[in-house]
Short mmCIF file of C-alpha atoms in Angstrom, two decimals:
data_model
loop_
_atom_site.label_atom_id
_atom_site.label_comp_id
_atom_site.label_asym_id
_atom_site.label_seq_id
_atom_site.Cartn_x
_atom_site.Cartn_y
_atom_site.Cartn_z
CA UNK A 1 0.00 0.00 0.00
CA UNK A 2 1.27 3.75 -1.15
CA UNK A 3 1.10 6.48 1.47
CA UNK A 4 1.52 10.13 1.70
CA UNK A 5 3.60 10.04 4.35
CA UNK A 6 5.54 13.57 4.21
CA UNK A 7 5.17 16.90 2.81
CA UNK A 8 7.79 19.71 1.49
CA UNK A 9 6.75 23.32 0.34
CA UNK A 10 9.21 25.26 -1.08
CA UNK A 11 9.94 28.64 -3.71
CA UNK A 12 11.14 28.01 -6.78
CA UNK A 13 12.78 30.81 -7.51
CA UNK A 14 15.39 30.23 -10.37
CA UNK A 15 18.55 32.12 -9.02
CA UNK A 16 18.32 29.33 -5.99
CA UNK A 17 19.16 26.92 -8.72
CA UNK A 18 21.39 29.39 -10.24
CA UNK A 19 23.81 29.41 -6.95
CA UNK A 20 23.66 25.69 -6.63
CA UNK A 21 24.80 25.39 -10.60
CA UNK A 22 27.10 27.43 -9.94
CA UNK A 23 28.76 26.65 -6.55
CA UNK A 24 27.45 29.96 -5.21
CA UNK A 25 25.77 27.99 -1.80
CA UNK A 26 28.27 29.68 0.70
CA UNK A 27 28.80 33.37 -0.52
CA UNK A 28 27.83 35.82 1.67
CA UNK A 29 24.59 36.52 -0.39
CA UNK A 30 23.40 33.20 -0.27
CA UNK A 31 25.02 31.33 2.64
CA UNK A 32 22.02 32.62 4.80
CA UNK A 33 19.63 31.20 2.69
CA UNK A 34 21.20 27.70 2.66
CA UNK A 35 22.44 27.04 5.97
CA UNK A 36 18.48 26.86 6.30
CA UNK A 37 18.48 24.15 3.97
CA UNK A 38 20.79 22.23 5.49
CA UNK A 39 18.45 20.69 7.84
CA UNK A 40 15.78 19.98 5.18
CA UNK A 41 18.54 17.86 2.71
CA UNK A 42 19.43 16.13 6.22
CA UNK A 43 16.01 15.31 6.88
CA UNK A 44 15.47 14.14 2.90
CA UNK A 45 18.29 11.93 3.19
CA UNK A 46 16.99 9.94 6.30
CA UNK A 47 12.76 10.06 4.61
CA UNK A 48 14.15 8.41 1.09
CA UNK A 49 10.80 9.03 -0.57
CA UNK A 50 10.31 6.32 -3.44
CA UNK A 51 7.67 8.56 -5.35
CA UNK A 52 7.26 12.68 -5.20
CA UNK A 53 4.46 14.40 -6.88
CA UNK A 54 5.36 17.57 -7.21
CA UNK A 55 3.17 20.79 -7.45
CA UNK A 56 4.71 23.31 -9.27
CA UNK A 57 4.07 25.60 -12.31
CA UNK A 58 5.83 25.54 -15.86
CA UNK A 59 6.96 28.69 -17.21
CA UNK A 60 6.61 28.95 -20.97
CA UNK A 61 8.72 26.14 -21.24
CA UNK A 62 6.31 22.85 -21.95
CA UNK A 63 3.14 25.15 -22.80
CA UNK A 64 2.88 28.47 -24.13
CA UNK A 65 -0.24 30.45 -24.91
CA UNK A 66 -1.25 27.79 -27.18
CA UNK A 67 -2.19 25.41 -24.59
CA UNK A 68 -3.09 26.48 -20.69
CA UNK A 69 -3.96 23.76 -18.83
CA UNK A 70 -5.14 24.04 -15.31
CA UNK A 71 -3.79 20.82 -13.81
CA UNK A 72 -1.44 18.43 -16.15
CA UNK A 73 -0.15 15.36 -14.55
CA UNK A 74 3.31 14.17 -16.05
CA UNK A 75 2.58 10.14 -16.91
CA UNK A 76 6.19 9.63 -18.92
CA UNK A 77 9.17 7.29 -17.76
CA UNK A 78 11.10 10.50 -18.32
CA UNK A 79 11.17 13.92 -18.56
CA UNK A 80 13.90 16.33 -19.96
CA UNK A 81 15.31 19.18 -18.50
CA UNK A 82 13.45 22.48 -20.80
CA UNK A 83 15.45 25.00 -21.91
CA UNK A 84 13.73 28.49 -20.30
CA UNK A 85 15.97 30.62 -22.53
CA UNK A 86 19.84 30.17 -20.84
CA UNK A 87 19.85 25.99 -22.06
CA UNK A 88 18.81 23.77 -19.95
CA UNK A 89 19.69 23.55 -16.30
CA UNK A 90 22.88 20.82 -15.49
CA UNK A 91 20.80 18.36 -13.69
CA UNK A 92 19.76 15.39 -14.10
CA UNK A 93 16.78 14.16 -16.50
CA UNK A 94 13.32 13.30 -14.32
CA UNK A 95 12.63 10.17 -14.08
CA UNK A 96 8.90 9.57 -13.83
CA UNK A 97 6.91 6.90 -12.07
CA UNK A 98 4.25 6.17 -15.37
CA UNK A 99 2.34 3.31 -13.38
CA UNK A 100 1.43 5.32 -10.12
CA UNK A 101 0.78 8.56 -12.62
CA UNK A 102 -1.76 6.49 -14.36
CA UNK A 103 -3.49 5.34 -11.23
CA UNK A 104 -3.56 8.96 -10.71
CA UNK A 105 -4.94 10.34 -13.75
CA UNK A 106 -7.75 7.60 -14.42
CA UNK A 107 -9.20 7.81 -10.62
CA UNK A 108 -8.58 11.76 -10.25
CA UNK A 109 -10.83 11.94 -13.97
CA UNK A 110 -13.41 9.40 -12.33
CA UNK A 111 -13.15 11.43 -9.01
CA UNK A 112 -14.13 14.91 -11.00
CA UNK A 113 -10.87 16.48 -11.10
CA UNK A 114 -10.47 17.35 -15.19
CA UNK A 115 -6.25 16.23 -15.20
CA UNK A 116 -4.87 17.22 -18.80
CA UNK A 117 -2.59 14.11 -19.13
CA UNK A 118 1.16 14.21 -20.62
CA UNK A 119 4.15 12.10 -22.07
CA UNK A 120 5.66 15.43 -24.04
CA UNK A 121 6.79 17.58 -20.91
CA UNK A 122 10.01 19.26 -20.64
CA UNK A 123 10.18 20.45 -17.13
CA UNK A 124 11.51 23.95 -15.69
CA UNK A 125 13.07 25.59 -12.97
CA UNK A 126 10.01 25.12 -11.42
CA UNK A 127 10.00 21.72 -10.80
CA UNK A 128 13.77 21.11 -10.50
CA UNK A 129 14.62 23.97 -8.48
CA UNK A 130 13.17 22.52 -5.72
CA UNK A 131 14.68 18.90 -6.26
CA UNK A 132 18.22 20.93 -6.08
CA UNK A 133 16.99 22.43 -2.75
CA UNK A 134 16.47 18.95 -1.12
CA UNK A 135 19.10 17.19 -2.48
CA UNK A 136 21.85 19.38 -3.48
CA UNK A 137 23.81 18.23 -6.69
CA UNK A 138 22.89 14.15 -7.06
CA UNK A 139 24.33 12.20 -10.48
CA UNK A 140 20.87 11.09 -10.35
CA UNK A 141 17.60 12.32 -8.52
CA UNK A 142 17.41 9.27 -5.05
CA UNK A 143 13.30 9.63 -6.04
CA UNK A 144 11.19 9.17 -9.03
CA UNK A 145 9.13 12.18 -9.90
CA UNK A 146 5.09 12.98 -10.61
CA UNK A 147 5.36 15.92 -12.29
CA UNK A 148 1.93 17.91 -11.58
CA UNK A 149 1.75 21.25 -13.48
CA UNK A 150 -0.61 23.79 -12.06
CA UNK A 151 -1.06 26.93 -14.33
CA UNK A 152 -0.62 30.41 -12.27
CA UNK A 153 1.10 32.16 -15.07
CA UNK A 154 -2.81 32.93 -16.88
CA UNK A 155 -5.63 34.64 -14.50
CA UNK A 156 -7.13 32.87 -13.10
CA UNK A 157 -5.43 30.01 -11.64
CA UNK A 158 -7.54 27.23 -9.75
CA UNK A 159 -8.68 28.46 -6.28
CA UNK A 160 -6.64 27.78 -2.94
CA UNK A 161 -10.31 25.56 -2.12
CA UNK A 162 -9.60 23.36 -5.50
CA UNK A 163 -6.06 23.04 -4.86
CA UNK A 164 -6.34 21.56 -1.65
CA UNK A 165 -9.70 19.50 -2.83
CA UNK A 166 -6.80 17.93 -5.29
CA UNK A 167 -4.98 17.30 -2.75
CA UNK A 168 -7.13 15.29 -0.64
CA UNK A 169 -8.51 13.31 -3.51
CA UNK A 170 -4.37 12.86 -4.09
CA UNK A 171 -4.14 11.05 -0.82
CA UNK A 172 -6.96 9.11 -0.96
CA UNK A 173 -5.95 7.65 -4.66
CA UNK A 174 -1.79 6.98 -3.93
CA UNK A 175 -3.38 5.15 -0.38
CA UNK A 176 -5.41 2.80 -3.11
CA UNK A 177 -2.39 1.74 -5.17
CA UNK A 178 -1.37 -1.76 -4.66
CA UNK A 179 2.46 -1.61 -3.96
CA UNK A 180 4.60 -0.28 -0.81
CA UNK A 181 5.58 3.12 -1.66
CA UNK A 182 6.62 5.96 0.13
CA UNK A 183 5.18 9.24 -1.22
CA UNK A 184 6.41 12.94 -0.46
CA UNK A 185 3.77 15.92 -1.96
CA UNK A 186 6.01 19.14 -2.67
CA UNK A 187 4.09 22.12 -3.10
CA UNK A 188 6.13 24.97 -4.49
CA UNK A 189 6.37 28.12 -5.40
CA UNK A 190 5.99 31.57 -3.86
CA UNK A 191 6.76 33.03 -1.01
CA UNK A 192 5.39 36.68 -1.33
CA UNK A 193 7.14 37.94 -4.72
CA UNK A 194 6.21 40.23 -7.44
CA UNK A 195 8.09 40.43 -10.67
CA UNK A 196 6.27 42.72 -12.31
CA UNK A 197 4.94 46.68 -12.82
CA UNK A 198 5.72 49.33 -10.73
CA UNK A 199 5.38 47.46 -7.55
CA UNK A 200 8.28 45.02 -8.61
CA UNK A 201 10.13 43.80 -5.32
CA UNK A 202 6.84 43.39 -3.45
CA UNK A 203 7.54 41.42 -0.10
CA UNK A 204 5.05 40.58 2.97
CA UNK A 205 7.04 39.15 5.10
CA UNK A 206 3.81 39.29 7.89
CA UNK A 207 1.40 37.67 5.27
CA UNK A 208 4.19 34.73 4.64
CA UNK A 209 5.11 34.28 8.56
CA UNK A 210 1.50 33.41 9.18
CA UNK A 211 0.95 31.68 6.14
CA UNK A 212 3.44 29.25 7.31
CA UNK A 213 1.90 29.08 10.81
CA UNK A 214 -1.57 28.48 9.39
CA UNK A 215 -0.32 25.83 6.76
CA UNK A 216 0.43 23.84 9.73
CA UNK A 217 -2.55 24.03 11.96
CA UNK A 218 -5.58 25.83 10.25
CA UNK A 219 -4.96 25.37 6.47
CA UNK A 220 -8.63 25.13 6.50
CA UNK A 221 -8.48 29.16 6.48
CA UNK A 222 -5.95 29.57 4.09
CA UNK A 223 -8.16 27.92 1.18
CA UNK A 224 -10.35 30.88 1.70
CA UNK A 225 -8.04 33.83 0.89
CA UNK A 226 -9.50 34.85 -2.53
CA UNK A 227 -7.39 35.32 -5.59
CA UNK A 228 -7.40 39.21 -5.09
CA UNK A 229 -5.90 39.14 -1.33
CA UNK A 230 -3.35 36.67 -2.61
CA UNK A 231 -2.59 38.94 -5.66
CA UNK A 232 -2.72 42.09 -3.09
CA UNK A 233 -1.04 40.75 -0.17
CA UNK A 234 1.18 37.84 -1.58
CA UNK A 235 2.07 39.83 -4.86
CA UNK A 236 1.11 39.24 -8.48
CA UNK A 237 4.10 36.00 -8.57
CA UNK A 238 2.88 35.07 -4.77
CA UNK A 239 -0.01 33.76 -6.20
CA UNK A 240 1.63 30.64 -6.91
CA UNK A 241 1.06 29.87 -3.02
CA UNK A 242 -2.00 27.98 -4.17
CA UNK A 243 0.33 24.73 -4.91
CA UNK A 244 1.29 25.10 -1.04
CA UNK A 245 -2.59 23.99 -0.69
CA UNK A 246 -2.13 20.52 -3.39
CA UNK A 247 0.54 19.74 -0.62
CA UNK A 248 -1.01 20.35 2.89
CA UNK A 249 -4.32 18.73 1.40
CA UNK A 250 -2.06 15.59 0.67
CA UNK A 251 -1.04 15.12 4.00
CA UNK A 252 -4.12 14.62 5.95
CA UNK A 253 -5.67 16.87 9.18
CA UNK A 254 -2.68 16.21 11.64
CA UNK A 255 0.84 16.90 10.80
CA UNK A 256 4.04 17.20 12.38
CA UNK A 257 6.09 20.21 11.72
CA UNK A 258 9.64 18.85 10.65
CA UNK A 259 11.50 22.31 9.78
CA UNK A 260 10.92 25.86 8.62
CA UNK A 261 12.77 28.15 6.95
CA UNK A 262 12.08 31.56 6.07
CA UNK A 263 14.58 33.91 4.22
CA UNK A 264 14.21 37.30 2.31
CA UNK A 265 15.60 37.74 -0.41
CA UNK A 266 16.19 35.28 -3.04
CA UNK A 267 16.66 37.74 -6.22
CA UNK A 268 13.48 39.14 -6.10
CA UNK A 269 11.37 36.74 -3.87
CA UNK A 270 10.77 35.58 -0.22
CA UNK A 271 11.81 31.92 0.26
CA UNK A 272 10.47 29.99 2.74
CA UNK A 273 10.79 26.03 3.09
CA UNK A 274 8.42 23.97 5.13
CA UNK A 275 8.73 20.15 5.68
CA UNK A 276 5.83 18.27 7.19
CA UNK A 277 5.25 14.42 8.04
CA UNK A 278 1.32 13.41 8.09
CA UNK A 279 0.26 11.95 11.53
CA UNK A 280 -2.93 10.31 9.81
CA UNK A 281 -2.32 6.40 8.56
CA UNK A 282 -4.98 6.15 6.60
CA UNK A 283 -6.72 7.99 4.07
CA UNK A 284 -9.12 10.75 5.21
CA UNK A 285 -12.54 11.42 4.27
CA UNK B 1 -13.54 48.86 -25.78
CA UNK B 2 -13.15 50.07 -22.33
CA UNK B 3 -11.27 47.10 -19.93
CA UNK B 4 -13.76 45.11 -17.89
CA UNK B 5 -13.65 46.66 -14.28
CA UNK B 6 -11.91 43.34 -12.46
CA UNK B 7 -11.92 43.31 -8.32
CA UNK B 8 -7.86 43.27 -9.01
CA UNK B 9 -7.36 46.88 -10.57
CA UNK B 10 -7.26 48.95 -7.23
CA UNK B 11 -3.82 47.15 -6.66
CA UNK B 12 -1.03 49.39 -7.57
CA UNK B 13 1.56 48.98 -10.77
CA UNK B 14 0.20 45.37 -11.16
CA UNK B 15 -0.83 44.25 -14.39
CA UNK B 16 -2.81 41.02 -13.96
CA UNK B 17 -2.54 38.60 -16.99
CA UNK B 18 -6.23 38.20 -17.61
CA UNK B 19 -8.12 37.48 -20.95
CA UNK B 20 -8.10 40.49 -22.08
CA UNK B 21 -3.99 40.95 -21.82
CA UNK B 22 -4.06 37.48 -23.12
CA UNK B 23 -5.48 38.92 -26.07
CA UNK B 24 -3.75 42.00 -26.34
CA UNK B 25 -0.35 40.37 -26.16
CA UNK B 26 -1.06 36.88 -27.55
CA UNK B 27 1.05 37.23 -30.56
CA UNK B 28 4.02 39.68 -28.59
CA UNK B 29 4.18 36.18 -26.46
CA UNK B 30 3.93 33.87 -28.93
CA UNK B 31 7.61 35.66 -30.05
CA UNK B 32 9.32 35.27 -26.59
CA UNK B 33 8.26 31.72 -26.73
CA UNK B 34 9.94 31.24 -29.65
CA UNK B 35 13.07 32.15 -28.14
CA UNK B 36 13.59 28.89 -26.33
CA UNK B 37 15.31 27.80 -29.77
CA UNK B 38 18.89 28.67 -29.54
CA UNK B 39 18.56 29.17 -33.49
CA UNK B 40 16.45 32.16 -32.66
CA UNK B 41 18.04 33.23 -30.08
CA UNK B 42 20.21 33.99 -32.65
CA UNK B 43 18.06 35.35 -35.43
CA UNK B 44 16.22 37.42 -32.75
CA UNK B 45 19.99 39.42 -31.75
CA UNK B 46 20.65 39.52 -35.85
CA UNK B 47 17.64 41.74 -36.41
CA UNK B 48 15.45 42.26 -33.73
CA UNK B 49 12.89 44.58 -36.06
CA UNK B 50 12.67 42.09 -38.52
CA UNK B 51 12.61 39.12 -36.36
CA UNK B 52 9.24 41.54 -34.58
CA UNK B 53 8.05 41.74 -38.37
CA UNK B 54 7.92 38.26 -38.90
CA UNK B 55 5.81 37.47 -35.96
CA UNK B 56 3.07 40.10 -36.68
CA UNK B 57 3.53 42.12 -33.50
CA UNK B 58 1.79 45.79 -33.40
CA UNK B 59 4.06 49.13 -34.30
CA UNK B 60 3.62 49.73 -30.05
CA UNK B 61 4.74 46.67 -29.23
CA UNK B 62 7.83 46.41 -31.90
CA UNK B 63 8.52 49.81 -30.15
CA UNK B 64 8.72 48.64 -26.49
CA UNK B 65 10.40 45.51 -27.42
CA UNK B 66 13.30 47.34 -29.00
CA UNK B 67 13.52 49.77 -26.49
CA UNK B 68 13.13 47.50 -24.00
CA UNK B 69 10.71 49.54 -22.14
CA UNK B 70 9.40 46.65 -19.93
CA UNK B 71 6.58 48.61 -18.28
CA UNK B 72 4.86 49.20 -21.97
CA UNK B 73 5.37 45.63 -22.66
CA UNK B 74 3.11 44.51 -19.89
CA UNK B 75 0.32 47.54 -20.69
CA UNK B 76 0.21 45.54 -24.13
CA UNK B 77 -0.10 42.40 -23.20
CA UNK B 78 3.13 41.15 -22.59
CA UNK B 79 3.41 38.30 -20.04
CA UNK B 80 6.36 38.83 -17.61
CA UNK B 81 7.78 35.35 -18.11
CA UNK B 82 7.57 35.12 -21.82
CA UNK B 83 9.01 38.89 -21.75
CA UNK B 84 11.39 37.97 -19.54
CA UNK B 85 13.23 35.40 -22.39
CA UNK B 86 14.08 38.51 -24.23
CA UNK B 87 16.04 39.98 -20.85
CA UNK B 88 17.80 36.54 -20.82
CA UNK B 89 19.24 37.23 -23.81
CA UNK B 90 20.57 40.70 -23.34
CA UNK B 91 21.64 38.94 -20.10
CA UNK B 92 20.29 40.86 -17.57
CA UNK B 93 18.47 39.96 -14.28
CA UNK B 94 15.10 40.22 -13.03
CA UNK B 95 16.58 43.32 -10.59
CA UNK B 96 17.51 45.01 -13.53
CA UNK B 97 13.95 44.53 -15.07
CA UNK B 98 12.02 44.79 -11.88
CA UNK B 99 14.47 48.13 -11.33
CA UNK B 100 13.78 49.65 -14.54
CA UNK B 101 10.16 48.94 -13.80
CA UNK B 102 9.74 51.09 -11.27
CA UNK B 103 12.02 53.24 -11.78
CA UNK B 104 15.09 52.67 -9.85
CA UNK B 105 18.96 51.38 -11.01
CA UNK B 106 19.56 47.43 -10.49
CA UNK B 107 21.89 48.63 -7.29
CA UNK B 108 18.85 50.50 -5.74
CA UNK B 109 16.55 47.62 -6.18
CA UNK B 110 18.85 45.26 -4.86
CA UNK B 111 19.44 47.30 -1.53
CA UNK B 112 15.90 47.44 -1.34
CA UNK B 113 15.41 43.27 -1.72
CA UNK B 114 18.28 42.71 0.86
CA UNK B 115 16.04 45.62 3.18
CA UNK B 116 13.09 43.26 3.11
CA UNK B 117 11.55 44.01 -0.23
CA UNK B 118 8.93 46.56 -1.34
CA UNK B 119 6.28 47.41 1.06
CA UNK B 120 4.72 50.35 -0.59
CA UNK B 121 2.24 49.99 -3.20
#
């Protein structure tokens, strides 16, 4: 039997992967940011996930204007590494887990959640970023990968409430699949950060503080924030805190905070990590 | 036609990729996307007026792209990732862009991230 059994939200932001590229981790920039990482790639090495599915958002890399969908679920062996415009990031190729993605897909469909399915998906900063966070510079990524693309890029994305909906329904399929897996959720993306217009370099650190507080023990009341506090308060880019939801939803109503890490700036956004374990053995609802 | 009134447009120099940007800046897109090729990469820094030509962009937006006036990019429809590919190649960062956005130099903006961020606005 598969299990959700742990829980990492993280930003995304691409200079993060830029540093680690780049053997930039300990300048005095960027040391402060990753000394709170050390704890999480620590803890990553000891969980061993088999299987992540990880929330995150493409960014006109795999789809452009042409095609928007809301939620696409990655059900390849393999996915490449896009290139966003620089050539693709030095890390390794995804490797997918196709069977569990299928289980996915079908019973997510049947369950009323409309996945857009893909083999075709290069995947971005977005999605590896966050690999790089947890485990540094591997030859080869220690856990196969569920890439889940959520659009934020086009207004409007799915609401906080659907997000975490997904997420449940998330838990409930992977505990249905017949083989022993461990499963991590990653949510990524934000925190607070706006690239754009005049108010460029928008940060709320207070918004993001109790974000993280509420993530853990009322998430319930983050699903209500509508899409114009989170564009207000979280910033035009902070939006992207939706996929925090797919995550928390994932992991069940009690959860054990593992570590949290909050840090301002990366470039032009506030990064925070959070790393939960679910306290709930079996499925929910 | 006047913009729909949206429950977004009291924020302050935000410019909210809706439909109607979507269709405003569809095509002006559609050419940053493009850029993921390395081959035009190249043909874009050859000619960048005739590489605009060729994807059917509007007079305003050939304008902005060329002068790389960011802010007039987004008020047409440009997307600030897709935009973005065209800062990649002139290799600058997203402190120089968000700094020319609102109007400070890339050193200003980045005292201001290490300070906390923006707050105003």
């Amino acid at each position: 039997m598969a299990e959700v059994a742990y829980g990492v939200a993280t930003s995304h932001t691409p200079s993060i992967g830029a540093a680690i590229d780049n053997n930039r981790e300990e300048e005095p920039y960027w040391a402060p940011l990753f000394e709170g990482y050390e704890a999480g790639r620590k803890w990553m090495a000891d969980a061993e996930p088999d299987v992540i599915i990880l929330a995150y958002n493409d960014h006109a890399s795999a789809f452009d204007l042409d095609l928007i969908p809301t939620f696409a679920l990655g059900v390849a062996d393999e996915f490449p590494i896009a290139d966003e415009g620089y050539g693709p990031r030095p890390v390794p190729a995804v490797e997918g887990h196709s069977v569990l993605a299928w289980h996915l897909a079908e019973n997510l469909i049947l369950d009323g959640f409309d996945m857009t399915i893909c083999n075709n998906m290069p995947v971005d900063h977005g999605l590896t970023v966050p690999l790089s966070i947890m485990y540094g510079k591997p030859d080869k990524w220690p856990a196969k990968v569920i890439p889940l693309a959520v659009n934020v890029i086009q207004y409007p994305p799915p609401t906080g409430k659907r997000c975490w909906d997904l997420g449940q329904a998330i838990r409930r399929i992977v505990h249905d699949f017949d083989e022993d897996l461990s499963v991590a959720v990653f949510g990524t993306g934000g925190m607070s950060h706006q690239l754009q217009g005049e108010r460029a370099g928008w940060v709320n650190t207070p918004f993001d503080k109790a974000f993280l507080d509420k993530l853990v023990d009322d998430p319930l009341s983050l699903t209500r924030i509508s899409h114009v506090e989170l564009l207000s308060d979280a910033g035009s880019e902070g939006i992207e805190l939706v996929m925090w939801l797919i995550m928390r939803g994932a992991l069940g109503e009690n959860v054990r905070e593992v570590h949290r890490h909050y840090h301002v700036p990366a470039s032009n956004t506030a990064a925070g990590l959070m790393i939960l374990e679910s306290e709930e053995h079996t499925a929910f609802l | 036609m006047a913009k729909t009134q949206r429950d977004y447009d009291g924020i302050p120099g935000t410019y909210v990729f809706d439909g109607e940007r979507h269709r405003m800046g569809y095509r002006l897109n559609m050419m940053c996307m493009s850029l993921n090729e390395p081959e035009n990469r190249e043909e874009f820094q050859t000619d960048e007026a005739a590489y605009c030509d060729r994807h059917g962009i509007t007079p305003e937006q050939k304008r902005a792209v060329l002068d790389r006036d960011w802010l007039e990019m987004l008020r047409l429809g440009g997307n600030i990732y897709y935009i973005y590919k065209i800062a990649i190649i002139d290799g600058v960062s997203f402190q120089h862009v968000g700094g020319v956005m609102s109007g400070m130099t890339e050193s200003e903006f980045r005292q201001m991230m290490l300070d906390g961020g923006r707050h105003d606005g």
